Coordinates of C-alpha atoms and ligand atoms in Angstrom, one line a residue:
X1 CA 14.3 -34.1 -6.6
X2 CA 11.0 -35.5 -8.3
X3 CA 8.5 -32.8 -8.5
X4 CA 6.0 -35.3 -9.8
X5 CA 5.9 -37.3 -6.8
X6 CA 3.0 -37.4 -4.4
X7 CA 3.3 -34.5 -2.1
X8 CA 4.3 -35.5 1.5
X9 CA 5.0 -34.0 4.7
X10 CA 8.3 -34.3 6.7
X11 CA 7.8 -35.3 10.3
X12 CA 10.9 -36.6 12.3
X13 CA 12.8 -37.2 8.8
X14 CA 10.1 -39.6 7.4
X15 CA 7.9 -38.6 4.5
X16 CA 4.4 -38.8 5.8
X17 CA 1.1 -38.8 3.6
X18 CA -2.1 -37.2 5.4
X19 CA -4.9 -39.1 6.4
X20 CA -7.0 -36.9 4.2
X21 CA -5.7 -34.2 1.5
X22 CA -6.7 -30.7 0.6
X23 CA -7.0 -29.7 -3.1
X24 CA -4.3 -27.3 -4.4
X25 CA -5.8 -24.9 -7.2
X26 CA -3.8 -23.4 -10.4
X27 CA -5.0 -19.6 -9.7
X28 CA -4.4 -19.0 -13.6
X29 CA -7.2 -21.6 -14.5
X30 CA -8.9 -22.0 -11.1
X31 CA -8.6 -25.8 -11.7
X32 CA -7.5 -28.4 -9.0
X33 CA -4.2 -29.6 -10.1
X34 CA -2.7 -31.4 -7.0
X35 CA -3.4 -32.6 -3.5
X36 CA -1.7 -31.9 -0.2
X37 CA -1.8 -33.7 3.0
X38 CA -4.2 -32.6 5.6
X39 CA -2.2 -32.8 8.9
X40 CA -4.0 -34.6 11.6
X41 CA -3.9 -33.6 15.4
X42 CA -2.0 -37.0 16.0
X43 CA 0.5 -35.8 13.3
X44 CA 0.9 -32.5 14.7
X45 CA 1.8 -34.0 18.0
X46 CA 4.3 -36.3 16.4
X47 CA 6.0 -33.3 14.6
X48 CA 6.1 -31.2 17.9
X49 CA 7.3 -34.3 19.7
X50 CA 10.0 -35.0 17.2
X51 CA 11.2 -31.5 17.1
X52 CA 11.3 -31.5 20.9
X53 CA 13.5 -34.4 20.9
X54 CA 15.6 -33.2 18.2
X55 CA 16.2 -29.8 20.1
X56 CA 17.9 -31.5 22.8
X57 CA 20.9 -32.2 20.4
X58 CA 20.5 -29.3 17.9
X59 CA 21.0 -27.0 20.6
X60 CA 24.3 -28.2 21.4
X61 CA 25.3 -28.5 17.9
X62 CA 28.2 -25.7 17.8
X63 CA 26.7 -22.7 16.1
X64 CA 29.4 -22.7 13.3
X65 CA 28.0 -26.2 12.3
X66 CA 24.3 -24.9 12.3
X67 CA 25.4 -21.9 10.1
X68 CA 27.2 -24.1 7.8
X69 CA 24.2 -26.6 7.3
X70 CA 21.7 -23.7 7.0
X71 CA 24.2 -22.0 4.0
X72 CA 24.4 -25.6 2.7
X73 CA 20.6 -25.7 2.7
X74 CA 20.5 -22.4 0.9
X75 CA 23.0 -23.7 -1.8
X76 CA 20.7 -26.8 -2.4
X77 CA 17.6 -24.5 -2.9
X78 CA 19.6 -22.3 -5.3
X79 CA 20.6 -25.6 -7.2
X80 CA 17.0 -26.6 -7.5
X81 CA 15.3 -23.2 -8.4
X82 CA 15.1 -23.6 -12.0
X83 CA 13.3 -27.0 -11.5
X84 CA 11.1 -25.8 -8.7
X85 CA 10.0 -22.7 -10.5
X86 CA 7.2 -24.2 -12.6
X87 CA 5.6 -25.8 -9.7
X88 CA 5.7 -22.4 -7.9
X89 CA 4.0 -20.9 -10.7
X90 CA 1.3 -23.5 -10.8
X91 CA 0.4 -23.0 -7.3
X92 CA 1.0 -19.4 -6.8
X93 CA 0.5 -18.0 -10.1
X94 CA 3.5 -15.8 -10.8
X95 CA 5.5 -15.9 -14.1
X96 CA 8.2 -18.7 -14.3
X97 CA 11.0 -16.2 -14.2
X98 CA 9.7 -14.4 -11.1
X99 CA 9.4 -17.7 -9.3
X100 CA 12.8 -18.7 -10.1
X101 CA 14.0 -15.4 -8.7
X102 CA 12.1 -16.0 -5.4
X103 CA 13.4 -19.6 -5.0
X104 CA 17.0 -18.6 -5.6
X105 CA 16.8 -15.3 -3.5
X106 CA 15.5 -17.6 -0.7
X107 CA 18.4 -19.6 -1.0
X108 CA 20.7 -16.7 -0.9
X109 CA 18.8 -15.3 1.9
X110 CA 19.4 -18.5 4.1
X111 CA 23.1 -18.3 3.3
X112 CA 23.0 -14.4 4.3
X113 CA 21.2 -15.5 7.7
X114 CA 24.0 -18.1 8.3
X115 CA 26.3 -15.3 8.5
X116 CA 24.6 -13.9 11.3
X117 CA 26.2 -14.8 15.0
X118 CA 24.4 -13.8 18.3
X119 CA 26.8 -11.6 20.4
X120 CA 28.0 -12.1 23.7
X121 CA 28.0 -8.8 25.8
X122 CA 30.7 -8.5 28.5
X123 CA 29.3 -5.9 31.0
X124 CA 32.1 -6.3 33.6
X125 CA 35.5 -8.1 33.5
X126 CA 37.2 -7.1 36.4
X127 CA 38.9 -9.0 39.8
X128 CA 35.6 -8.8 41.5
X129 CA 33.4 -10.3 38.7
X130 CA 32.8 -11.2 35.4
X131 CA 29.4 -10.4 34.0
X132 CA 28.3 -11.3 30.6
X133 CA 25.0 -11.7 28.6
X134 CA 24.7 -14.4 26.2
X135 CA 21.8 -15.7 24.0
X136 CA 20.2 -19.2 24.1
X137 CA 17.6 -20.8 21.6
X138 CA 14.0 -21.2 22.8
X139 CA 12.9 -24.6 22.0
X140 CA 10.4 -25.7 19.1
X141 CA 9.4 -23.0 16.8
X142 CA 6.0 -22.9 15.1
X143 CA 6.3 -21.1 11.7
X144 CA 3.3 -20.1 9.7
X145 CA 3.7 -18.8 6.2
X146 CA 1.2 -16.9 3.9
X147 CA 0.5 -17.5 0.1
X148 CA 2.3 -14.5 -1.7
X149 CA 5.8 -15.6 -1.4
X150 CA 5.5 -19.0 0.1
X151 CA 9.1 -20.1 -0.3
X152 CA 10.7 -17.0 1.0
X153 CA 8.6 -16.4 3.7
X154 CA 9.1 -19.8 4.9
X155 CA 12.9 -19.7 4.8
X156 CA 12.7 -16.3 6.4
X157 CA 11.5 -18.1 9.5
X158 CA 13.3 -21.4 9.1
X159 CA 16.8 -20.1 8.6
X160 CA 17.2 -17.8 11.7
X161 CA 15.2 -20.1 14.0
X162 CA 17.5 -23.2 13.1
X163 CA 20.9 -20.8 13.2
X164 CA 19.8 -19.9 16.7
X165 CA 19.5 -23.6 17.8
X166 CA 15.8 -24.1 17.7
X167 CA 13.8 -26.7 15.9
X168 CA 10.9 -26.1 13.7
X169 CA 7.6 -27.4 12.7
X170 CA 6.8 -25.4 9.4
X171 CA 3.3 -24.8 8.0
X172 CA 2.8 -23.2 4.4
X173 CA -0.5 -21.6 3.7
X174 CA -3.2 -24.1 2.5
X175 CA -3.3 -22.1 -0.7
X176 CA 0.6 -22.7 -1.6
X177 CA 1.7 -25.8 0.3
X178 CA 3.6 -27.7 -2.5
X179 CA 7.0 -25.9 -3.0
X180 CA 7.5 -25.9 0.9
X181 CA 6.6 -29.6 1.1
X182 CA 9.2 -30.4 -1.4
X183 CA 11.8 -28.1 0.1
X184 CA 11.1 -30.0 3.6
X185 CA 11.8 -33.4 1.7
X186 CA 14.9 -32.0 0.1
X187 CA 16.6 -30.6 3.3
X188 CA 16.3 -34.0 4.9
X189 CA 19.5 -34.6 3.4
X190 CA 21.1 -31.7 5.4
X191 CA 19.4 -31.7 8.9
X192 CA 19.1 -34.4 11.3
X193 CA 15.5 -35.9 11.7
X194 CA 13.2 -33.7 13.7
X195 CA 15.1 -30.5 13.3
X196 CA 12.8 -29.1 10.3
X197 CA 9.4 -30.8 10.1
X198 CA 7.1 -29.4 7.4
X199 CA 3.4 -30.1 7.5
X200 CA 0.5 -28.9 5.5
X201 CA -3.4 -28.7 6.1
X202 CA -6.6 -26.8 5.9
X203 CA -7.7 -24.0 7.8
X204 CA -8.1 -25.8 11.0
X205 CA -4.4 -26.5 11.2
X206 CA -2.9 -22.9 12.0
X207 CA -5.3 -22.5 15.3
X208 CA -4.2 -26.1 16.3
X209 CA -0.5 -25.2 16.1
X210 CA -0.9 -21.8 17.7
X211 CA -2.6 -23.4 20.8
X212 CA -0.4 -26.5 21.0
X213 CA 1.5 -26.2 24.1
X214 CA 4.7 -27.8 22.8
X215 CA 5.6 -24.7 21.1
X216 CA 7.8 -22.2 22.6
X217 CA 7.7 -19.6 20.1
X218 CA 5.4 -18.6 17.1
X219 CA 6.5 -16.8 14.0
X220 CA 3.6 -15.8 11.8
X221 CA 3.2 -14.0 8.6
X222 CA -0.2 -13.1 7.3
X223 CA -3.1 -10.5 7.8
X224 CA -3.5 -8.4 10.6
X225 CA -6.8 -9.8 11.4
X226 CA -5.1 -13.5 11.8
X227 CA -2.3 -12.1 13.6
X228 CA -4.6 -10.8 16.3
X229 CA -6.1 -14.3 16.7
X230 CA -2.6 -15.8 16.8
X231 CA -1.5 -13.2 19.7
X232 CA -4.4 -14.3 21.6
X233 CA -3.8 -18.0 21.2
X234 CA -0.3 -17.5 22.1
X235 CA -1.2 -15.7 25.3
X236 CA -2.5 -18.9 26.9
X237 CA 0.9 -20.1 27.6
X238 CA 2.9 -17.1 27.2
X239 CA 4.5 -18.4 23.8
X240 CA 7.0 -15.9 22.2
X241 CA 5.8 -14.2 19.3
X242 CA 6.9 -12.5 16.0
X243 CA 4.0 -11.2 13.9
X244 CA 4.6 -9.9 10.3
X245 CA 1.2 -8.5 9.1
X246 CA -0.4 -6.3 6.6
X247 CA 0.7 -2.8 5.2
X248 CA -0.7 0.0 3.3
X249 CA 2.7 1.7 2.2
X250 CA 2.6 5.2 0.9
X251 CA 4.9 6.5 -1.7
X252 CA 5.3 10.2 -1.7
X253 CA 6.5 11.9 -5.0
X254 CA 8.0 15.3 -4.9
X255 CA 7.9 17.5 -8.2
X256 CA 11.5 17.4 -9.0
X257 CA 11.8 13.7 -10.2
X258 CA 12.4 12.7 -13.7
X259 CA 9.3 11.2 -14.4
X260 CA 10.4 8.9 -17.3
X261 CA 13.0 7.5 -14.8
X262 CA 10.8 6.9 -11.8
X263 CA 7.5 5.8 -13.5
X264 CA 8.7 2.2 -14.3
X265 CA 10.3 1.7 -10.8
X266 CA 7.0 2.9 -9.1
X267 CA 5.0 0.8 -11.2
X268 CA 7.1 -2.3 -10.4
X269 CA 6.9 -1.4 -6.7
X270 CA 3.1 -1.0 -6.7
X271 CA 2.2 -4.1 -9.1
X272 CA 4.9 -6.8 -9.1
X273 CA 3.5 -10.1 -8.0
X274 CA 0.0 -8.5 -9.1
X275 CA 0.5 -6.2 -6.1
X276 CA 0.3 -9.4 -3.6
X277 CA 3.3 -8.0 -1.6
X278 CA 3.1 -6.8 2.0
X279 CA 5.5 -3.8 1.1
X280 CA 4.1 -2.8 -2.2
X281 CA 3.3 0.6 -2.8
X282 CA -0.5 0.9 -2.0
X283 CA -1.0 4.7 -1.9
X284 CA 0.7 7.0 -4.2
X285 CA 1.0 10.6 -3.3
X286 CA 2.0 12.8 -6.0
X287 CA 2.7 16.4 -6.2
X288 CA 0.0 18.2 -8.3
X289 CA 2.5 19.6 -10.6
X290 CA 3.4 16.4 -11.8
X291 CA 0.4 14.4 -11.2
X292 CA -1.0 13.9 -14.6
X293 CA 2.5 13.3 -16.2
X294 CA 3.1 10.3 -13.7
X295 CA -0.6 9.1 -13.9
X296 CA -0.4 8.8 -17.7
X297 CA 3.0 7.1 -17.8
X298 CA 1.7 4.4 -15.4
X299 CA -1.4 4.0 -17.5
X300 CA 0.9 3.5 -20.5
X301 CA 3.1 1.0 -18.6
X302 CA 0.2 -0.8 -17.5
X303 CA -1.3 -1.2 -20.9
X304 CA 2.2 -2.5 -22.0
X305 CA 2.5 -5.1 -19.5
X306 CA 1.2 -8.6 -20.2
X307 CA -1.0 -10.3 -17.9
X308 CA -1.8 -14.1 -18.1
X309 CA -0.8 -17.4 -16.8
X310 CA 2.3 -17.3 -15.4
X311 CA 3.6 -20.5 -17.5
X312 CA 3.2 -18.5 -20.6
X313 CA 6.2 -16.6 -22.4
X314 CA 5.9 -12.9 -22.0
X315 CA 3.8 -12.7 -19.3
X316 CA 4.4 -10.2 -16.6
X317 CA 1.9 -10.3 -14.3
X318 CA -0.1 -13.4 -12.9
X319 CA -3.4 -13.7 -11.2
X320 CA -4.6 -13.1 -7.8
X321 CA -3.6 -16.2 -5.7
X322 CA -6.8 -17.5 -4.6
X323 CA -10.4 -17.1 -4.9
X324 CA -10.9 -15.7 -1.5
X325 CA -8.7 -12.9 -2.2
X326 CA -10.0 -12.5 -5.6
X327 CA -13.6 -11.7 -4.3
X328 CA -12.2 -9.4 -1.7
X329 CA -10.4 -7.3 -4.4
X330 CA -13.3 -7.4 -6.9
X331 CA -15.7 -6.2 -4.0
X332 CA -13.4 -3.3 -3.4
X333 CA -13.2 -2.4 -7.3
X334 CA -17.0 -2.7 -7.3
X335 CA -17.5 -0.5 -4.5
X336 CA -15.2 2.0 -6.0
X337 CA -16.9 2.1 -9.3
X338 CA -20.2 2.3 -7.7
X339 CA -18.9 5.4 -5.5
X340 CA -18.2 7.2 -8.7
X341 CA -14.5 6.8 -8.5
X342 CA -12.5 7.0 -11.9
X343 CA -10.8 3.8 -12.5
X344 CA -8.0 3.5 -15.2
X345 CA -7.7 -0.2 -16.0
X346 CA -5.7 -2.2 -18.3
X347 CA -6.9 -5.5 -19.9
X348 CA -7.1 -8.8 -18.1
X349 CA -7.5 -12.2 -19.7
X350 CA -11.0 -13.6 -19.6
X351 CA -10.2 -17.1 -18.4
X352 CA -11.3 -19.2 -15.5
X353 CA -8.4 -17.7 -13.5
X354 CA -8.4 -15.1 -10.9
X355 CA -7.3 -12.1 -12.8
X356 CA -7.8 -8.4 -11.7
X357 CA -6.8 -5.8 -14.4
X358 CA -4.2 -3.3 -13.3
X359 CA -6.4 -0.5 -11.9
X360 CA -5.4 3.1 -10.9
X361 CA -7.8 4.8 -9.0
X362 CA -7.7 8.7 -10.1
X363 CA -7.4 10.7 -7.0
X364 CA -10.0 9.3 -4.7
X365 CA -11.2 10.9 -1.3
X366 CA -8.5 10.2 1.4
X367 CA -11.2 8.5 3.4
X368 CA -12.4 6.2 0.7
X369 CA -12.0 2.2 1.3
X370 CA -9.7 1.8 -1.5
X371 CA -7.2 4.3 0.1
X372 CA -7.9 3.1 3.9
X373 CA -7.6 -0.7 3.2
X374 CA -4.9 -2.9 2.1
X375 CA -6.0 -4.1 -1.4
X376 CA -3.6 -6.7 -1.6
X377 CA -4.3 -7.0 -5.4
X378 CA -3.5 -4.6 -8.4
X379 CA -5.5 -1.5 -7.5
X380 CA -3.2 1.6 -6.6
X381 CA -5.0 4.9 -5.5
X382 CA -3.1 8.0 -6.7
X383 CA -3.6 11.0 -4.8
X384 CA -2.7 14.7 -5.3
X385 CA -0.4 17.0 -2.6
X386 CA 0.6 20.5 -2.5
X387 CA 2.1 20.7 0.7
X388 CA 4.7 18.4 2.5
X389 CA 3.5 18.5 6.1
X390 CA 0.0 17.7 4.9
X391 CA 1.2 14.8 2.8
X392 CA 3.5 13.3 5.6
X393 CA 0.4 13.6 8.0
X394 CA -1.9 11.9 5.2
X395 CA 0.7 9.1 4.8
X396 CA 1.1 8.3 8.6
X397 CA -2.6 8.5 9.2
X398 CA -2.8 4.6 8.7
X399 CA -3.1 1.8 11.2
X400 CA -0.3 0.2 9.4
X401 CA 3.3 1.2 9.5
X402 CA 5.3 -1.6 7.3
X403 CA 7.1 0.4 4.7
X404 CA 7.0 3.5 2.6
X405 CA 9.0 5.5 0.0
X406 CA 10.2 9.0 -0.7
X407 CA 11.1 10.0 -4.5
X408 CA 13.0 13.1 -5.1
X409 CA 16.4 14.4 -6.6
X410 CA 16.9 16.4 -3.4
X411 CA 18.4 13.6 -1.0
X412 CA 18.3 15.9 2.1
X413 CA 14.8 16.8 1.5
X414 CA 13.9 13.2 0.9
X415 CA 15.8 12.1 4.1
X416 CA 14.0 14.4 6.2
X417 CA 10.6 13.2 5.0
X418 CA 11.8 9.5 5.5
X419 CA 12.8 10.3 9.0
X420 CA 9.1 11.4 9.6
X421 CA 7.4 8.1 8.2
X422 CA 5.9 6.1 10.8
X423 CA 7.2 2.9 9.4
X424 CA 9.8 -0.1 9.9
X425 CA 11.3 0.3 6.5
X426 CA 11.7 3.5 4.2
X427 CA 13.1 3.5 0.8
X428 CA 14.5 6.7 -1.0
X429 CA 14.2 6.6 -4.9
X430 CA 13.8 2.7 -4.9
X431 CA 11.3 0.3 -3.3
X432 CA 11.0 -3.6 -2.2
X433 CA 14.7 -3.7 -1.8
X434 CA 15.4 -5.9 1.5
X435 CA 18.4 -7.7 2.8
X436 CA 18.8 -10.5 5.4
X437 CA 21.1 -8.4 7.6
X438 CA 18.7 -5.5 8.0
X439 CA 15.7 -5.6 10.5
X440 CA 12.3 -5.8 9.1
X441 CA 9.8 -4.6 11.5
X442 CA 6.0 -3.5 11.4
X443 CA 5.2 -0.7 13.2
X444 CA 1.7 -0.3 14.5
X445 CA -0.6 -3.0 13.1
X446 CA 1.8 -4.0 10.8
X447 CA 3.6 -6.4 13.2
X448 CA 5.0 -7.1 16.6
X449 CA 8.7 -7.9 16.9
X450 CA 11.2 -8.1 14.0
X451 CA 12.3 -10.4 11.2
X452 CA 15.8 -10.4 9.6
X453 CA 19.1 -8.8 10.9
X454 CA 20.7 -9.5 14.1
X455 CA 17.5 -8.3 15.8
X456 CA 15.4 -10.9 14.0
X457 CA 17.9 -13.6 14.8
X458 CA 17.5 -12.7 18.6
X459 CA 14.0 -13.0 18.4
X460 CA 14.4 -16.8 18.4
X461 CA 16.6 -16.5 21.3
X462 CA 16.4 -15.6 25.0
X463 CA 19.0 -13.5 26.7
X464 CA 20.9 -15.0 29.9
X465 CA 22.9 -12.9 32.3
X466 CA 25.7 -14.8 33.7
X467 CA 27.4 -13.2 37.0
X468 CA 30.6 -14.9 38.0
X469 CA 32.0 -13.9 41.5
X470 CA 35.7 -13.6 41.3
X471 CA 36.6 -12.5 45.0
Ligands
NAD1 P1 -3.8 -15.1 6.4 O1 -3.7 -14.4 7.6 O2 -5.0 -15.6 5.7 O3 -2.9 -16.4 6.5 C1 -1.4 -16.7 6.8 C2 -1.4 -18.0 7.3 O4 -2.0 -18.2 8.6 C3 -1.8 -18.9 6.5 O5 -0.7 -20.0 6.4 C4 -3.1 -19.4 7.1 O6 -3.3 -20.9 6.8 C5 -2.7 -19.4 8.6 N1 -3.9 -19.0 9.5 C6 -5.1 -18.5 9.1 N2 -5.9 -18.6 10.0 C7 -5.3 -18.8 11.3 C8 -5.2 -18.9 12.7 N3 -6.6 -18.4 13.3 N4 -4.3 -19.2 13.3 C9 -3.2 -19.5 13.0 N5 -2.8 -19.5 11.7 C10 -3.9 -19.1 10.6 O7 -2.9 -14.2 5.2 P2 -2.6 -14.6 3.8 O8 -3.9 -14.1 3.3 O9 -2.1 -15.8 3.7 O10 -1.4 -13.4 3.5 C11 -1.9 -12.1 2.9 C12 -1.4 -11.0 4.3 O11 -0.1 -11.3 4.6 C13 -1.5 -9.6 3.8 O12 -2.2 -9.0 4.8 C14 -0.2 -9.2 3.7 O13 0.3 -7.9 3.8 C15 0.5 -10.1 4.8 N6 2.0 -10.2 4.7 C16 2.8 -9.6 5.7 C17 4.2 -9.8 5.5 C18 5.1 -9.1 6.2 O14 6.2 -9.6 6.4 N7 4.7 -8.1 7.0 C19 4.8 -10.8 4.2 C20 3.7 -11.2 3.5 C21 2.3 -11.1 3.7

């Protein structure tokens, strides 16, 4: 794969330039370093039409064959992870080693999804009749991905959609289109023309896609605000919908933990990828007896963690991915500072890049913006608690319900708290761990529908009940 080539869309198996282009910026420098195609309406129509044509054959391809091709694509991604990682670092900002992990894990994820098979439920098999429920694909899927994990989030959609027998038009974020475009190109050696189309474009392309009548289903990952617009747009022609949206995950730390052991894990869960993770810990509730001890350890880790250009050796945390998000995070910090909240901050490089220092907000009021809102940047409010019922209520008092974690040596007590958390995923003594066979579903405003697991696969299918008379 030649990563230095011009970046092209893949439509109906053919590399396709845009009539115009959009700039792609390296967030570590703030400078434009590449151009990506800006898909026109006619090119979108061509992609949807090609996917519709390919669907007729792809849906009839035996599922074992579709699974084998998706697994093969996963292997190809893994084989290209090292080469592609530097490009991912340039467009997304994270360190090269972490970029490699994202790409290789996305490949492994595809292989995991390829092991899922939709069930056939036999409800009655008697001399009178056979009644069974089986699942069929939907048609052309519109897949829209965010900028925080451009490769894995795209493959989380493409892999199950293709295994289920649908065809796909995939759009990465305008901030991070390059690796996904290259993956579209790479996978043409595997999938028949039109089965997986990859297009890119500016802010106008997303709404153009969600209102396109040729799609049977939209799978969207992004902010809750955009998710609401997508849902509105999908309602016009009743497109099926999966929305993976924002989160404001709470971690609850009980007083019996080993502080030295848990502090690095909690830091990682809050700040990995410079906190640009939907399921990052975004509110840290700590029992008052251990609050100071955990806070001091987190501050020490922050000071020992190098932030900078992800292309440099030794850098652990990169910049915020784009200027729009950087401005949002800086405005949140500014307001916290003006409200007199105590901010404990590490150093951030003073370059032209979008760097925000790792910031721990020391016990802010529960109703402050920095607690209520999803920062999606390295700002972590730490809050004290003394009563379990009270802290569970505070953790649940959020419009979001994506993930959460409980930290304790007492497994039974931790499990009891976990069961009371109103979130789609909950971790005990760990965080961020996800797998392709486990459903990932945001409760409340964190989503609509499910990704991953058999439940996620079935979101790309519709049930069909077959009643066969035998007498
Ligand atoms: P975003 O909503 O700004 O954009 C997401 C995608 O939607 C991009 O590709 C964008 O071009 C497109 N888009 C923008 N407006 C659109 C519209 N009106 N119609 C259709 N498409 C449109 O989100 P983002 O800033 O890229 O991502 C950050 C957000 O994503 C955070 O809130 C984060 O929590 C969330 N996220 C959620 C998950 C999850 O699985 N729940 C995973 C990753 C990120």
